[in-house]
Amino acid sequence: GAGVSQTPSNKVTEKGKYVELRCDPISGHTALYWYRQSLGQGPEFLIYFQGTGAADDSGLPNDRFFAVRPEGSVSTLKIQRTERGDSAVYLCASSLRTGAYTGELFFGEGSRLTVL
Amino acid sequence: AQRVTQPEKLLSVFKGAPVELKCNYSYSGSPELFWYVQYSRQRLQLLLRHISRESIKGFTADLNKGETSFHLKKPFAQEEDSAMYYCALSGNTGNQFYFGTGTSLTVIP
């Protein structure tokens, strides 16, 4: 498809388990963002990639969270030892950002994570 | 620090009435301001950005640096405007987008 694709759309896991969430951005978009959205809140920034490198990971809440983008396209958000507080919708967005210009963010539909 | 504040979580207006969704921001430097919208069962999408100075679907927003505000306005609300609206800010480096908590707009027929 032409849009940002996220899988799985829903994930239910048990506390303490490991989870991976995948994002396939729009082809050619160099910038990729991960956000977390809890109920009743706006999207909360987690990490930003420009190409393969994490240009800004200051939003990751702790070292249980990690994200990669090895080939500058698909990204995976990894959560270790999940906790109930990690339950949220995880949003991915991509943009055709060049230099300091902030391009429009195109969002995926999100991955809803529920930790029991 | 809260960088984007949307004071109204819920807002209801009648069809044809004017609507204003408030947004205030806190940021040193020259931010870019945006409004994003999420219609029911759809993904979050850009509505407008301040540098474009466009009117999209009848909505406009003016950046007021003195009041650090970027309120979204429409003179005559339509039922199809019912949605969740998020004000967002991009900082100097553009690395981060800060979103407000959102305002749920309901347009009553």
XYZ file of C-alpha atoms in Angstrom:
225
model
C 0.000 0.000 0.000
C 0.961 3.624 -0.292
C 0.539 4.563 3.356
C 2.412 3.829 6.561
C 1.762 0.255 7.604
C 1.960 -1.019 11.184
C 1.778 -4.580 12.412
C 0.302 -6.081 14.422
C -2.782 -3.910 14.720
C -3.509 -5.510 18.079
C -1.240 -7.301 20.494
C -2.207 -8.805 23.823
C 0.619 -10.063 25.980
C 1.356 -10.959 29.560
C 3.393 -8.924 31.947
C 7.084 -9.685 31.625
C 6.947 -10.783 27.994
C 8.897 -9.349 25.074
C 7.075 -7.524 22.267
C 8.031 -6.262 18.837
C 6.015 -3.744 16.856
C 6.773 -3.157 13.214
C 6.437 -0.040 11.060
C 6.749 0.079 7.286
C 6.976 3.748 6.236
C 6.056 5.345 2.958
C 8.676 4.480 0.369
C 11.367 7.147 0.131
C 10.551 8.788 3.458
C 13.796 9.317 5.303
C 12.343 10.389 8.627
C 10.483 7.973 10.904
C 8.907 8.662 14.275
C 7.457 6.471 17.012
C 4.810 7.789 19.370
C 2.852 6.294 22.233
C -0.727 7.309 22.863
C -2.442 6.426 26.095
C -6.182 6.748 26.591
C -7.272 10.376 26.686
C -3.815 11.675 25.884
C -2.134 13.068 22.822
C 0.666 11.233 21.037
C 3.813 11.173 23.166
C 7.120 11.297 21.303
C 9.382 8.271 21.746
C 12.099 8.244 19.092
C 13.014 9.771 15.748
C 15.098 8.210 12.978
C 16.716 10.041 10.103
C 17.815 7.274 7.777
C 19.231 4.365 9.733
C 20.302 6.275 12.814
C 18.270 7.309 15.817
C 18.650 11.079 15.674
C 16.717 11.563 18.889
C 15.703 8.849 21.359
C 15.067 11.165 24.279
C 11.431 10.137 24.505
C 12.063 6.477 25.245
C 10.798 6.051 28.821
C 13.467 3.595 30.016
C 15.942 0.992 28.831
C 13.223 -1.608 28.306
C 12.335 0.257 25.120
C 14.510 0.064 22.041
C 13.988 0.723 18.346
C 15.939 -0.076 15.211
C 15.829 0.822 11.558
C 18.708 -1.175 10.084
C 18.210 -0.407 6.404
C 16.635 3.002 6.677
C 13.170 1.767 5.860
C 11.256 -0.628 8.130
C 11.543 0.047 11.833
C 10.896 -2.195 14.811
C 10.032 -0.985 18.289
C 11.070 -3.518 20.898
C 9.768 -3.637 24.440
C 11.358 -5.959 26.978
C 9.799 -7.193 30.224
C 6.494 -5.520 29.435
C 4.551 -3.881 32.233
C 0.854 -3.093 32.487
C 1.693 0.597 32.163
C 3.048 -0.050 28.679
C -0.495 -0.648 27.439
C -1.203 2.003 24.806
C -1.506 2.585 21.086
C 1.905 2.849 19.482
C 1.900 5.111 16.457
C 4.461 5.294 13.709
C 4.802 8.228 11.328
C 7.090 8.982 8.431
C 7.951 12.129 6.533
C 10.005 13.274 3.599
C 12.147 15.484 5.735
C 15.220 17.170 4.302
C 17.580 19.171 6.490
C 15.806 21.357 8.998
C 12.571 21.397 7.055
C 9.884 19.449 8.846
C 7.780 17.630 6.327
C 4.213 16.555 6.957
C 3.951 13.518 9.200
C 2.037 10.593 7.718
C 0.734 8.277 10.407
C -0.008 4.595 10.465
C -3.132 3.209 12.073
C -1.218 2.204 15.161
C -0.543 -0.964 17.097
C -2.704 -1.385 20.174
C -0.702 -3.099 22.909
C -2.447 -4.577 25.926
C -0.361 -5.982 28.738
C -2.320 -8.204 31.101
C 7.346 20.620 30.507
C 4.014 20.862 28.764
C 4.794 22.456 25.425
C 1.352 22.354 23.864
C -1.816 23.019 25.820
C -5.320 22.398 24.596
C -7.559 23.480 27.454
C -10.772 21.912 26.157
C -11.051 18.136 26.052
C -14.601 18.291 24.718
C -16.318 20.933 22.607
C -19.838 20.853 21.193
C -21.296 23.352 18.755
C -24.391 23.443 16.599
C -24.153 23.071 12.848
C -23.613 26.453 11.245
C -22.192 28.020 14.398
C -18.638 29.329 14.594
C -16.084 27.118 16.244
C -12.722 27.854 17.851
C -10.394 25.213 19.224
C -7.778 26.707 21.498
C -4.095 25.925 21.501
C -1.321 27.574 23.490
C 2.318 26.619 23.329
C 5.506 27.099 25.269
C 8.776 27.034 23.363
C 11.848 29.240 23.139
C 12.905 29.824 19.580
C 10.872 29.634 16.406
C 8.589 26.627 16.400
C 6.431 25.340 13.606
C 2.803 24.853 14.565
C 0.371 22.341 13.133
C -3.163 21.077 13.534
C -3.753 17.361 13.073
C -7.180 15.752 12.895
C -8.429 12.225 13.490
C -11.848 11.366 12.120
C -13.703 8.345 13.456
C -11.941 5.103 12.480
C -9.308 6.941 10.467
C -5.667 7.598 11.095
C -4.232 10.858 12.340
C -3.672 13.288 9.468
C -2.438 16.816 8.907
C -5.113 19.491 8.714
C -2.985 22.591 8.362
C 0.337 24.178 9.284
C 1.050 27.772 10.110
C 3.728 28.342 7.494
C 1.276 27.500 4.710
C -1.233 30.112 5.815
C -3.915 28.136 4.008
C -7.578 27.547 4.691
C -8.299 23.819 4.712
C -11.914 22.606 4.812
C -12.846 26.111 5.894
C -10.489 26.042 8.880
C -7.837 28.666 9.508
C -5.282 29.142 12.250
C -3.105 32.157 12.921
C 0.102 31.981 14.882
C 0.109 34.672 17.553
C 3.634 34.844 18.926
C 2.754 37.474 21.507
C 0.094 35.277 23.057
C 1.883 32.041 22.089
C -1.333 30.750 20.628
C -2.402 28.925 17.496
C -6.168 28.677 17.743
C -8.119 26.810 15.059
C -11.212 28.550 13.734
C -14.060 27.915 11.359
C -16.926 30.364 10.825
C -19.630 27.770 10.111
C -19.237 24.284 11.569
C -20.401 21.253 9.593
C -21.367 17.816 10.877
C -18.407 16.262 9.075
C -16.085 18.392 11.202
C -16.809 16.176 14.192
C -13.443 14.641 15.057
C -10.502 14.718 17.431
C -8.194 17.675 16.859
C -4.584 17.856 18.011
C -2.384 20.898 18.055
C 1.288 20.070 17.487
C 4.589 21.869 17.659
C 7.889 21.136 15.982
C 10.980 22.620 17.574
C 14.032 24.295 16.101
C 15.678 21.079 15.030
C 12.463 19.451 13.892
C 13.486 16.267 15.678
C 10.431 16.179 17.834
C 6.799 16.858 17.354
C 5.013 17.722 20.567
C 1.292 17.074 20.579
C -1.394 18.497 22.811
C -3.891 16.262 24.578
C -6.499 16.900 21.919
C -9.989 18.371 21.711
C -12.937 16.241 20.719
C -15.259 18.352 18.589
C -18.893 17.368 18.157
C -21.055 19.278 15.715
C -24.705 18.902 16.617
C -27.117 18.729 13.648
